[in-house]
Short mmCIF file of C-alpha atoms in Angstrom, two decimals:
data_model
loop_
_atom_site.label_atom_id
_atom_site.label_comp_id
_atom_site.label_asym_id
_atom_site.label_seq_id
_atom_site.Cartn_x
_atom_site.Cartn_y
_atom_site.Cartn_z
CA GLN A 119 -21.21 17.34 1.36
CA GLU A 120 -21.63 19.71 4.30
CA GLY A 121 -21.10 16.68 6.49
CA ILE A 122 -17.64 16.20 4.99
CA LYS A 123 -16.65 19.74 5.92
CA VAL A 124 -17.96 19.32 9.47
CA VAL A 125 -16.06 16.05 10.02
CA ILE A 126 -12.80 17.54 8.73
CA ALA A 127 -13.24 20.71 10.78
CA GLY A 128 -13.79 18.63 13.91
CA MET A 129 -10.60 16.70 13.26
CA GLN A 130 -8.66 19.91 12.66
CA GLU A 131 -9.83 21.34 15.98
CA ASN A 132 -9.13 18.19 18.00
CA VAL A 133 -5.78 16.96 16.71
CA LEU A 134 -4.69 15.50 20.06
CA ASP A 135 -7.93 13.62 20.72
CA GLY A 136 -7.40 10.07 19.47
CA THR A 137 -11.08 9.18 19.68
CA VAL A 138 -12.14 12.13 17.51
CA GLN A 139 -9.41 11.34 14.99
CA GLU A 140 -10.29 7.66 14.85
CA GLU A 141 -14.00 8.29 14.34
CA GLY A 142 -13.25 11.03 11.80
CA CYS A 143 -11.10 8.66 9.74
CA ARG A 144 -13.84 6.03 9.91
CA LEU A 145 -16.51 8.44 8.71
CA LEU A 146 -14.37 9.78 5.86
CA GLY A 147 -13.74 6.20 4.82
CA VAL A 148 -17.48 5.55 4.65
CA LEU A 149 -18.05 8.74 2.67
CA ALA A 150 -15.33 7.75 0.20
CA ILE A 151 -16.99 4.42 -0.72
CA GLY A 152 -18.40 3.90 -4.21
CA ASN A 153 -17.64 3.93 -7.92
CA ASP A 154 -20.44 6.14 -9.25
CA ASP A 155 -20.35 9.86 -10.03
CA LYS A 156 -21.69 10.82 -6.61
CA ALA A 157 -18.94 8.88 -4.88
CA GLN A 158 -16.30 10.54 -7.06
CA THR A 159 -17.76 13.93 -6.15
CA ARG A 160 -17.60 13.08 -2.44
CA ARG A 161 -13.98 11.96 -2.73
CA ALA A 162 -13.06 15.13 -4.58
CA LYS A 163 -14.77 17.16 -1.85
CA ILE A 164 -12.83 15.32 0.87
CA VAL A 165 -9.56 16.18 -0.88
CA GLU A 166 -10.63 19.78 -1.55
CA ASP A 167 -11.63 20.39 2.07
CA GLY A 168 -8.33 19.13 3.49
CA GLY A 169 -9.26 15.52 4.19
CA VAL A 170 -5.96 14.11 2.97
CA GLU A 171 -3.99 16.35 5.31
CA VAL A 172 -6.07 15.61 8.41
CA VAL A 173 -6.01 11.85 7.87
CA ILE A 174 -2.24 11.79 7.39
CA LYS A 175 -1.75 14.01 10.43
CA ALA A 176 -3.99 11.74 12.51
CA MET A 177 -2.05 8.65 11.46
CA LYS A 178 1.29 10.24 12.31
CA LYS A 179 0.08 11.68 15.62
CA HIS A 180 -1.63 8.51 16.86
CA LYS A 181 0.55 5.65 15.60
CA GLY A 182 -0.30 3.52 18.62
CA GLN A 183 -4.00 3.25 17.75
CA PRO A 184 -4.45 0.22 15.49
CA LEU A 185 -8.07 0.95 14.60
CA LEU A 186 -7.25 4.53 13.62
CA GLN A 187 -4.39 3.26 11.46
CA THR A 188 -6.73 0.79 9.77
CA HIS A 189 -9.35 3.46 9.06
CA GLY A 190 -6.66 5.91 7.93
CA CYS A 191 -5.21 3.45 5.43
CA LYS A 192 -8.72 2.63 4.23
CA VAL A 193 -9.52 6.31 3.58
CA LEU A 194 -6.29 6.86 1.66
CA ALA A 195 -6.85 3.70 -0.38
CA ARG A 196 -10.34 4.85 -1.37
CA LEU A 197 -9.27 8.41 -2.13
CA ALA A 198 -6.39 7.05 -4.22
CA MET A 199 -8.91 5.60 -6.65
CA ASP A 200 -8.76 9.07 -8.24
CA LYS A 201 -5.50 10.08 -9.97
CA VAL A 202 -5.41 13.65 -8.64
CA ALA A 203 -5.79 12.43 -5.07
CA ARG A 204 -2.93 9.93 -5.53
CA ARG A 205 -0.46 12.72 -6.20
CA LYS A 206 -1.81 14.73 -3.26
CA ILE A 207 -1.45 11.76 -0.90
CA ALA A 208 2.08 11.05 -2.13
CA SER A 209 3.23 14.68 -1.89
CA ASP A 210 1.71 15.20 1.58
CA GLY A 211 3.49 12.29 3.25
CA GLY A 212 0.76 9.68 2.91
CA ILE A 213 3.10 6.92 1.77
CA LYS A 214 5.29 7.31 4.83
CA ALA A 215 2.25 7.42 7.11
CA VAL A 216 0.96 4.13 5.71
CA VAL A 217 4.38 2.47 5.93
CA GLU A 218 4.89 3.60 9.52
CA GLY A 219 1.43 2.34 10.48
CA MET A 220 2.18 -1.07 8.97
CA GLU A 221 5.55 -1.23 10.72
CA ALA A 222 4.03 -0.29 14.08
CA HIS A 223 1.37 -3.01 13.86
CA LYS A 224 2.96 -5.90 11.96
CA SER A 225 0.76 -8.51 13.62
CA LYS A 226 -2.53 -6.73 12.87
CA VAL A 227 -4.08 -8.23 9.75
CA PRO A 228 -6.56 -5.37 9.05
CA ILE A 229 -3.79 -2.76 9.07
CA GLN A 230 -1.55 -4.87 6.86
CA MET A 231 -4.33 -5.47 4.35
CA GLN A 232 -5.50 -1.86 4.20
CA GLY A 233 -1.92 -0.59 4.07
CA MET A 234 -1.14 -2.93 1.16
CA ARG A 235 -4.33 -1.81 -0.54
CA ALA A 236 -3.39 1.86 -0.13
CA LEU A 237 0.15 1.40 -1.43
CA GLY A 238 -1.06 -0.74 -4.31
CA THR A 239 -3.70 1.78 -5.36
CA LEU A 240 -1.21 4.64 -5.15
CA GLY A 241 1.13 2.53 -7.26
CA GLU A 242 -1.37 2.49 -10.11
CA THR A 243 0.33 5.76 -11.08
CA LYS A 244 3.69 4.37 -12.21
CA THR A 245 5.76 7.41 -11.25
CA ILE A 246 4.56 7.12 -7.66
CA GLY A 247 5.91 3.57 -7.58
CA THR A 248 9.48 4.87 -7.35
CA GLN A 249 8.52 7.04 -4.39
CA ILE A 250 6.80 4.13 -2.66
CA ALA A 251 9.95 2.03 -3.10
CA SER A 252 12.22 4.79 -1.77
CA GLU A 253 10.02 5.39 1.29
CA GLY A 254 9.91 1.77 2.43
CA GLY A 255 6.63 0.73 0.83
CA VAL A 256 7.96 -2.31 -0.99
CA GLN A 257 9.68 -3.56 2.15
CA ALA A 258 6.49 -3.08 4.19
CA VAL A 259 4.40 -5.07 1.71
CA VAL A 260 6.95 -7.90 1.48
CA GLN A 261 7.24 -8.07 5.26
CA GLY A 262 3.46 -8.23 5.58
CA ILE A 263 3.28 -11.08 3.07
CA ARG A 264 5.96 -13.01 4.96
CA LYS A 265 4.44 -12.32 8.38
CA HIS A 266 1.01 -13.61 7.40
CA LYS A 267 1.84 -16.52 5.09
CA ALA A 268 -1.11 -18.58 6.30
CA ASP A 269 -3.68 -15.91 5.47
CA PRO A 270 -4.68 -16.13 1.78
CA LYS A 271 -6.45 -12.75 1.90
CA VAL A 272 -3.29 -10.99 3.06
CA GLN A 273 -1.28 -12.86 0.44
CA THR A 274 -3.67 -11.86 -2.32
CA GLN A 275 -3.76 -8.21 -1.25
CA GLY A 276 0.02 -8.16 -1.03
CA PHE A 277 0.41 -9.72 -4.47
CA MET A 278 -2.03 -7.18 -5.92
CA ALA A 279 0.01 -4.35 -4.40
CA LEU A 280 3.27 -5.73 -5.77
CA GLY A 281 1.59 -6.31 -9.12
CA ASN A 282 0.94 -2.58 -9.43
CA LEU A 283 4.32 -1.55 -8.03
CA VAL A 284 6.42 -3.74 -10.35
CA ARG A 285 5.04 -1.88 -13.35
CA ASP A 286 7.44 0.90 -12.35
CA GLU A 287 11.09 0.18 -13.17
CA GLY A 288 12.35 1.82 -10.00
CA ALA A 289 10.16 -0.34 -7.80
CA ARG A 290 10.66 -3.56 -9.75
CA LEU A 291 14.30 -4.16 -8.82
CA LYS A 292 13.49 -3.13 -5.25
CA VAL A 293 10.90 -5.91 -5.05
CA VAL A 294 13.55 -8.42 -6.11
CA LYS A 295 16.19 -7.09 -3.70
CA GLU A 296 13.75 -7.13 -0.78
CA GLY A 297 12.90 -10.79 -1.40
CA GLY A 298 9.52 -10.10 -2.92
CA THR A 299 9.76 -12.77 -5.57
CA ARG A 300 10.58 -15.44 -3.01
CA ALA A 301 7.69 -14.29 -0.79
CA VAL A 302 5.28 -14.52 -3.72
CA VAL A 303 6.49 -18.00 -4.70
CA GLU A 304 6.18 -19.24 -1.11
CA GLY A 305 2.65 -17.84 -0.86
CA MET A 306 1.65 -19.50 -4.11
CA HIS A 307 3.02 -22.84 -2.87
CA LEU A 308 1.00 -22.56 0.35
CA HIS A 309 -2.30 -21.69 -1.34
CA THR A 310 -2.36 -23.70 -4.55
CA THR A 311 -6.18 -23.95 -4.72
CA ASP A 312 -6.83 -20.19 -4.46
CA ALA A 313 -7.31 -19.16 -8.08
CA ILE A 314 -7.31 -15.40 -7.47
CA LEU A 315 -4.14 -15.58 -5.36
CA GLN A 316 -2.44 -17.70 -8.02
CA THR A 317 -3.40 -15.24 -10.77
CA GLU A 318 -2.10 -12.23 -8.86
CA GLY A 319 1.12 -14.03 -8.01
CA GLN A 320 1.66 -14.95 -11.66
CA LYS A 321 1.25 -11.30 -12.66
CA VAL A 322 4.03 -10.24 -10.27
CA LEU A 323 6.41 -12.96 -11.40
CA GLY A 324 5.62 -12.25 -15.05
CA PHE A 325 6.59 -8.59 -14.79
CA ILE A 326 9.82 -9.44 -12.98
CA ALA A 327 10.84 -12.26 -15.34
CA ASP A 328 10.50 -9.97 -18.39
CA ASP A 329 12.46 -7.09 -16.88
CA ALA A 330 15.70 -6.34 -18.75
CA GLU A 331 17.24 -4.44 -15.84
CA VAL A 332 16.71 -7.37 -13.48
CA LYS A 333 18.43 -9.66 -15.98
CA ALA A 334 21.30 -7.18 -16.38
CA THR A 335 21.70 -6.94 -12.62
CA ILE A 336 21.92 -10.72 -12.35
CA GLN A 337 24.63 -10.75 -15.02
CA ARG A 338 26.62 -8.05 -13.21
CA LEU A 339 26.35 -9.86 -9.90
CA GLN A 340 27.58 -13.11 -11.41
CA HIS A 341 31.05 -11.67 -11.04
CA SER A 342 30.48 -11.40 -7.28
CA ALA A 343 29.75 -14.72 -5.58
CA THR A 344 28.36 -13.02 -2.48
CA GLY A 345 26.17 -10.60 -4.40
CA PHE A 346 24.87 -13.25 -6.76
CA LYS A 347 24.06 -15.63 -3.91
CA ALA A 348 22.17 -12.84 -2.11
CA LEU A 349 20.13 -12.02 -5.20
CA LEU A 350 19.28 -15.65 -5.93
CA SER A 351 18.05 -16.12 -2.36
CA SER A 352 15.26 -13.63 -3.10
CA PHE A 353 13.78 -15.89 -5.79
#
């Protein structure tokens, strides 16, 4: 655990050095791996010693470094396995940092996958789903799914992220409006033999199909030909 403090201190003292920040994010990501009690203790220590803040600051300061962005998203995704850390990440600007990293590197599969993973894990806390939707997270995930249609791993990770986000009412309608349902359907059509992908896609569509607010919105928009046509195009 002393190693965690040393890594974070080094990052705090060398904010402008992209190499130090990149390696620091990588190391914190390694230290955050695991599901046992020791791993949970390490993650708690990373949060306690300021790891969330330094990772987010590194991602914002060095947006042009794709590997740093990948490692940064990976750290946040692993830390977000713990509920307390999720709220810390959300309140400290972590959602925006992930979204901006994904937007800056749309063609980079590792960043897209780790960003989706981070947003999806944060979205396991339903109330954070609304914040993710309002800060561009839903749009970033949907764009990533569309950009990498041919990659079943990206599709699956994206579907898993949306599957968590649509559990929140605020995020659910946002997924529909951003064309998320259509993106999921297209991905399922392209990868019919991938059982995991199909299952995750079905979960997303199931949540959306049962949503009363989505149905009410469709009924309201039926009175507007333009609005109704726009909504239907997302399915």
